[in-house]
Protein backbone atom coordinates (compact mmCIF):
# COMPACT_ATOMS: atom_id res chain seq x y z
CA UNK A 1 0.00 0.00 0.00
CA UNK A 2 1.42 3.38 -0.98
CA UNK A 3 2.17 6.19 1.45
CA UNK A 4 -0.72 8.30 0.18
CA UNK A 5 -3.09 5.37 0.55
CA UNK A 6 -1.92 4.72 4.11
CA UNK A 7 -2.35 8.40 4.88
CA UNK A 8 -5.89 8.34 3.49
CA UNK A 9 -6.71 5.30 5.61
CA UNK A 10 -5.31 7.03 8.70
CA UNK A 11 -7.33 10.12 7.85
CA UNK A 12 -10.55 8.12 7.50
CA UNK A 13 -9.95 6.32 10.81
CA UNK A 14 -9.18 9.60 12.56
CA UNK A 15 -12.27 11.29 11.15
CA UNK A 16 -14.41 8.39 12.36
CA UNK A 17 -12.87 8.48 15.84
CA UNK A 18 -13.07 12.24 16.30
CA UNK A 19 -16.28 13.18 14.50
CA UNK A 20 -18.12 9.86 14.70
CA UNK A 21 -18.61 7.20 12.05
CA UNK A 22 -21.75 8.86 10.66
CA UNK A 23 -20.29 12.37 10.45
CA UNK A 24 -19.84 14.23 7.18
CA UNK A 25 -16.06 14.36 7.72
CA UNK A 26 -15.85 10.58 8.21
CA UNK A 27 -18.10 9.80 5.25
CA UNK A 28 -16.07 12.10 2.98
CA UNK A 29 -12.79 10.57 4.16
CA UNK A 30 -14.03 7.00 3.59
CA UNK A 31 -15.49 7.96 0.20
CA UNK A 32 -12.15 9.50 -0.76
CA UNK A 33 -10.40 6.26 0.19
CA UNK A 34 -13.05 4.15 -1.56
CA UNK A 35 -12.59 6.11 -4.79
CA UNK A 36 -9.01 4.82 -4.97
CA UNK A 37 -10.06 1.23 -5.53
CA UNK A 38 -11.50 -0.50 -8.52
CA UNK A 39 -12.73 -4.01 -9.23
CA UNK A 40 -11.26 -5.98 -12.12
CA UNK A 41 -12.73 -9.45 -12.57
CA UNK A 42 -13.51 -9.75 -8.87
CA UNK A 43 -10.02 -8.58 -7.84
CA UNK A 44 -9.69 -5.33 -5.91
CA UNK A 45 -7.01 -3.06 -7.41
CA UNK A 46 -5.77 0.43 -6.70
CA UNK A 47 -7.22 2.79 -9.26
CA UNK A 48 -4.95 4.81 -11.53
CA UNK A 49 -7.16 7.84 -10.88
CA UNK A 50 -6.49 7.88 -7.14
CA UNK A 51 -5.73 11.52 -6.36
CA UNK A 52 -4.93 11.44 -2.66
CA UNK A 53 -2.69 14.27 -1.55
CA UNK A 54 -0.59 13.15 1.37
CA UNK A 55 -1.36 15.88 3.90
CA UNK A 56 -2.96 13.44 6.28
CA UNK A 57 -0.04 13.02 8.68
CA UNK A 58 -0.62 16.44 10.23
CA UNK A 59 -4.39 16.08 10.13
CA UNK A 60 -4.29 12.64 11.74
CA UNK A 61 -2.04 13.93 14.52
CA UNK A 62 -4.35 16.88 15.07
CA UNK A 63 -7.34 14.55 15.09
CA UNK A 64 -5.68 12.25 17.62
CA UNK A 65 -4.85 15.24 19.80
CA UNK A 66 -8.42 16.51 19.56
CA UNK A 67 -9.79 13.08 20.45
CA UNK A 68 -7.68 12.94 23.60
CA UNK A 69 -8.71 16.42 24.69
CA UNK A 70 -12.38 16.35 23.79
CA UNK A 71 -13.93 16.39 27.24
CA UNK A 72 -17.47 16.39 25.85
CA UNK A 73 -16.80 12.81 24.81
CA UNK A 74 -15.89 11.85 28.39
CA UNK A 75 -18.58 13.80 30.24
CA UNK A 76 -22.22 13.66 29.29
CA UNK A 77 -23.40 17.20 30.06
CA UNK A 78 -27.04 16.13 30.40
CA UNK A 79 -26.15 13.44 32.91
CA UNK A 80 -23.91 15.89 34.77
CA UNK A 81 -26.72 18.46 35.00
CA UNK A 82 -29.20 15.83 36.17
CA UNK A 83 -26.71 14.69 38.81
CA UNK A 84 -26.18 18.25 40.04
CA UNK A 85 -29.94 18.76 40.20
CA UNK A 86 -30.30 15.52 42.19
CA UNK A 87 -27.60 16.67 44.63
CA UNK A 88 -29.50 19.94 45.08
CA UNK A 89 -32.71 18.01 45.83
CA UNK A 90 -30.87 15.85 48.37
CA UNK A 91 -29.44 18.95 50.07
CA UNK A 92 -32.93 20.47 50.27
CA UNK A 93 -34.27 17.21 51.72
CA UNK A 94 -31.47 17.26 54.31
CA UNK A 95 -32.40 20.81 55.32
CA UNK A 96 -36.08 19.82 55.57
CA UNK A 97 -35.29 16.78 57.75
CA UNK A 98 -33.06 18.87 59.97
CA UNK A 99 -35.74 21.57 60.35
CA UNK A 100 -38.45 18.98 61.02
CA UNK A 101 -36.26 17.27 63.62
CA UNK A 102 -35.71 20.58 65.43
CA UNK A 103 -39.46 21.27 65.34
CA UNK A 104 -40.29 17.85 66.76
CA UNK A 105 -37.58 18.14 69.44
CA UNK A 106 -38.94 21.56 70.43
CA UNK A 107 -42.47 20.17 70.63
CA UNK A 108 -41.34 17.18 72.73
CA UNK A 109 -39.34 19.35 75.12
CA UNK A 110 -42.31 21.76 75.53
CA UNK A 111 -44.64 18.84 76.30
CA UNK A 112 -42.31 17.69 79.06
CA UNK A 113 -41.65 14.19 80.37
XYZ file of N, CA and C in Angstrom:
339
model
N 0.861 -1.168 0.000
C 0.000 0.000 0.000
C 0.903 1.225 0.000
N 0.615 2.185 -0.873
C 1.424 3.383 -0.975
C 1.261 4.309 0.211
N 2.189 5.244 0.330
C 2.167 6.190 1.447
C 0.888 7.021 1.446
N 0.495 7.489 0.256
C -0.724 8.302 0.176
C -1.950 7.495 0.572
N -1.966 6.231 0.206
C -3.092 5.367 0.551
C -3.151 5.115 2.051
N -1.984 4.896 2.654
C -1.916 4.719 4.107
C -2.363 5.992 4.819
N -1.955 7.129 4.281
C -2.351 8.403 4.884
C -3.862 8.596 4.786
N -4.447 8.212 3.655
C -5.895 8.343 3.488
C -6.636 7.421 4.446
N -6.112 6.231 4.658
C -6.712 5.301 5.605
C -6.629 5.864 7.030
N -5.471 6.417 7.377
C -5.306 7.025 8.700
C -6.260 8.198 8.877
N -6.419 8.975 7.815
C -7.329 10.121 7.853
C -8.773 9.665 8.067
N -9.182 8.623 7.371
C -10.546 8.119 7.499
C -10.788 7.569 8.901
N -9.814 6.835 9.440
C -9.950 6.322 10.809
C -10.035 7.456 11.810
N -9.178 8.465 11.644
C -9.182 9.600 12.564
C -10.493 10.361 12.501
N -10.997 10.574 11.298
C -12.269 11.285 11.149
C -13.401 10.523 11.824
N -13.377 9.203 11.716
C -14.408 8.387 12.360
C -14.300 8.457 13.875
N -13.075 8.428 14.389
C -12.870 8.478 15.843
C -13.262 9.830 16.422
N -12.860 10.899 15.748
C -13.071 12.238 16.296
C -14.491 12.730 16.068
N -14.976 12.598 14.844
C -16.275 13.176 14.496
C -17.417 12.172 14.537
N -17.101 10.901 14.698
C -18.122 9.862 14.703
C -18.235 9.216 13.339
N -18.575 7.933 13.309
C -18.608 7.203 12.045
C -19.673 7.690 11.064
N -20.687 8.376 11.546
C -21.751 8.860 10.657
C -21.581 10.322 10.275
N -20.487 10.945 10.711
C -20.293 12.373 10.448
C -19.946 12.625 8.984
N -20.156 13.847 8.557
C -19.840 14.229 7.178
C -18.354 14.063 6.915
N -17.513 14.462 7.892
C -16.065 14.358 7.721
C -15.639 12.905 7.522
N -16.204 11.992 8.321
C -15.851 10.582 8.212
C -16.334 9.999 6.885
N -17.549 10.328 6.513
C -18.096 9.799 5.254
C -17.268 10.277 4.069
N -16.899 11.574 4.070
C -16.073 12.104 2.979
C -14.710 11.427 2.938
N -14.108 11.211 4.116
C -12.786 10.571 4.161
C -12.852 9.134 3.651
N -13.896 8.394 4.064
C -14.027 7.002 3.594
C -14.362 6.958 2.108
N -15.179 7.905 1.623
C -15.489 7.958 0.197
C -14.233 8.259 -0.620
N -13.405 9.149 -0.089
C -12.149 9.500 -0.755
C -11.263 8.258 -0.869
N -11.196 7.489 0.194
C -10.403 6.260 0.189
C -11.029 5.230 -0.751
N -12.342 5.109 -0.726
C -13.052 4.146 -1.564
C -12.869 4.447 -3.050
N -12.747 5.722 -3.390
C -12.589 6.106 -4.793
C -11.245 5.669 -5.364
N -10.337 5.250 -4.517
C -9.013 4.824 -4.972
C -8.960 3.361 -5.387
N -10.057 2.655 -5.215
C -10.056 1.233 -5.529
C -11.022 0.937 -6.661
N -10.646 -0.043 -7.447
C -11.497 -0.500 -8.524
C -11.575 -2.010 -8.492
N -12.531 -2.564 -9.211
C -12.733 -4.007 -9.231
C -12.515 -4.509 -10.651
N -11.513 -5.367 -10.817
C -11.261 -5.978 -12.120
C -11.429 -7.478 -11.989
N -12.462 -8.004 -12.584
C -12.731 -9.447 -12.570
C -12.770 -10.006 -11.149
N -13.374 -9.276 -10.249
C -13.510 -9.747 -8.869
C -12.273 -9.512 -8.020
N -11.244 -8.862 -8.583
C -10.019 -8.583 -7.837
C -9.961 -7.087 -7.558
N -9.764 -6.735 -6.305
C -9.689 -5.332 -5.908
C -8.319 -4.779 -6.262
N -8.284 -3.674 -7.000
C -7.013 -3.064 -7.414
C -7.061 -1.574 -7.134
N -5.874 -1.010 -6.910
C -5.770 0.431 -6.701
C -5.987 1.113 -8.038
N -6.869 2.074 -8.046
C -7.223 2.790 -9.263
C -6.086 3.711 -9.693
N -5.957 3.889 -10.995
C -4.949 4.805 -11.535
C -5.354 6.255 -11.271
N -6.656 6.493 -11.064
C -7.160 7.843 -10.882
C -7.185 8.272 -9.423
N -6.506 7.551 -8.563
C -6.485 7.877 -7.141
C -5.700 9.172 -6.946
N -6.371 10.207 -6.481
C -5.732 11.523 -6.358
C -5.623 11.963 -4.904
N -5.074 11.104 -4.070
C -4.926 11.440 -2.656
C -3.664 12.267 -2.479
N -3.832 13.418 -1.880
C -2.693 14.267 -1.550
C -2.294 13.922 -0.131
N -1.044 13.631 0.064
C -0.585 13.146 1.373
C -0.357 14.296 2.350
N -1.448 14.863 2.848
C -1.363 15.879 3.898
C -1.965 15.338 5.178
N -2.233 14.056 5.192
C -2.965 13.441 6.284
C -2.165 13.287 7.565
N -0.850 13.241 7.486
C -0.042 13.021 8.682
C -0.331 14.096 9.722
N -0.321 15.344 9.293
C -0.622 16.437 10.227
C -2.064 16.350 10.691
N -2.977 16.108 9.776
C -4.393 16.084 10.129
C -4.702 14.922 11.065
N -4.044 13.778 10.859
C -4.290 12.644 11.740
C -3.763 12.955 13.132
N -2.595 13.569 13.216
C -2.042 13.926 14.521
C -2.952 14.924 15.229
N -3.441 15.900 14.484
C -4.345 16.885 15.073
C -5.638 16.217 15.519
N -6.119 15.253 14.727
C -7.343 14.545 15.095
C -7.129 13.712 16.352
N -5.976 13.055 16.434
C -5.684 12.250 17.624
C -5.585 13.147 18.848
N -4.959 14.296 18.696
C -4.847 15.241 19.800
C -6.226 15.734 20.221
N -7.070 16.052 19.254
C -8.422 16.513 19.559
C -9.217 15.420 20.270
N -9.052 14.177 19.840
C -9.790 13.078 20.451
C -9.402 12.893 21.904
N -8.141 13.118 22.225
C -7.683 12.936 23.597
C -8.020 14.117 24.497
N -8.391 15.246 23.896
C -8.714 16.423 24.688
C -10.150 16.887 24.488
N -10.972 16.028 23.985
C -12.382 16.354 23.790
C -13.144 15.874 25.023
N -13.329 16.771 25.977
C -13.932 16.387 27.238
C -15.429 16.150 27.117
N -16.054 16.663 26.054
C -17.468 16.388 25.847
C -17.683 14.895 25.625
N -16.684 14.242 25.046
C -16.804 12.810 24.807
C -16.742 12.021 26.116
N -16.055 12.566 27.127
C -15.887 11.851 28.390
C -16.991 12.177 29.385
N -17.569 13.367 29.273
C -18.583 13.801 30.237
C -19.873 14.097 29.492
N -20.913 13.405 29.868
C -22.221 13.662 29.292
C -22.819 14.843 30.049
N -22.947 15.986 29.387
C -23.403 17.198 30.064
C -24.824 17.064 30.601
N -25.676 16.324 29.910
C -27.044 16.128 30.398
C -27.030 15.327 31.695
N -26.261 14.255 31.705
C -26.146 13.439 32.915
C -25.539 14.245 34.055
N -24.532 15.052 33.753
C -23.911 15.894 34.772
C -24.924 16.872 35.361
N -25.718 17.512 34.518
C -26.723 18.462 34.996
C -27.779 17.756 35.833
N -28.217 16.589 35.397
C -29.202 15.834 36.167
C -28.630 15.419 37.518
N -27.361 15.064 37.550
C -26.711 14.692 38.810
C -26.616 15.882 39.747
N -26.259 17.042 39.211
C -26.177 18.254 40.039
C -27.556 18.631 40.576
N -28.574 18.490 39.745
C -29.944 18.758 40.199
C -30.343 17.794 41.317
N -29.978 16.525 41.167
C -30.302 15.521 42.193
C -29.582 15.836 43.503
N -28.335 16.285 43.416
C -27.597 16.667 44.630
C -28.291 17.845 45.306
N -28.771 18.802 44.524
C -29.502 19.939 45.082
C -30.772 19.495 45.793
N -31.485 18.542 45.207
C -32.709 18.014 45.828
C -32.371 17.311 47.137
N -31.277 16.536 47.141
C -30.867 15.852 48.368
C -30.469 16.840 49.468
N -29.796 17.922 49.083
C -29.435 18.949 50.068
C -30.692 19.596 50.646
N -31.679 19.881 49.802
C -32.934 20.469 50.273
C -33.662 19.494 51.195
N -33.651 18.214 50.861
C -34.270 17.208 51.715
C -33.562 17.152 53.074
N -32.239 17.246 53.057
C -31.473 17.259 54.311
C -31.837 18.448 55.184
N -31.994 19.625 54.558
C -32.398 20.814 55.325
C -33.798 20.633 55.900
N -34.713 20.049 55.104
C -36.078 19.818 55.568
C -36.084 18.851 56.763
N -35.339 17.761 56.665
C -35.290 16.777 57.750
C -34.712 17.418 59.004
N -33.687 18.202 58.831
C -33.062 18.865 59.974
C -34.048 19.841 60.638
N -34.754 20.615 59.839
C -35.740 21.568 60.351
C -36.884 20.832 61.052
N -37.358 19.754 60.438
C -38.453 18.977 61.017
C -38.027 18.338 62.336
N -36.775 17.874 62.395
C -36.262 17.268 63.624
C -36.218 18.308 64.741
N -35.743 19.516 64.416
C -35.715 20.580 65.427
C -37.122 20.920 65.892
N -38.078 20.964 64.979
C -39.462 21.273 65.343
C -40.035 20.198 66.265
N -39.803 18.936 65.935
C -40.295 17.845 66.764
C -39.615 17.823 68.141
N -38.296 18.086 68.148
C -37.579 18.144 69.443
C -38.114 19.271 70.302
N -38.402 20.419 69.677
C -38.937 21.563 70.427
C -40.316 21.222 70.971
N -41.139 20.554 70.199
C -42.473 20.170 70.628
C -42.395 19.156 71.782
N -41.492 18.188 71.673
C -41.340 17.178 72.731
C -40.820 17.785 74.012
N -39.889 18.729 73.905
C -39.344 19.347 75.125
C -40.382 20.277 75.782
N -41.264 20.883 74.980
C -42.306 21.758 75.526
C -43.385 20.918 76.214
N -43.618 19.702 75.707
C -44.644 18.845 76.299
C -44.169 18.282 77.637
N -42.860 18.190 77.806
C -42.312 17.687 79.063
C -42.283 16.174 79.116
N -41.746 15.651 80.224
C -41.650 14.186 80.367
C -42.930 13.520 80.762
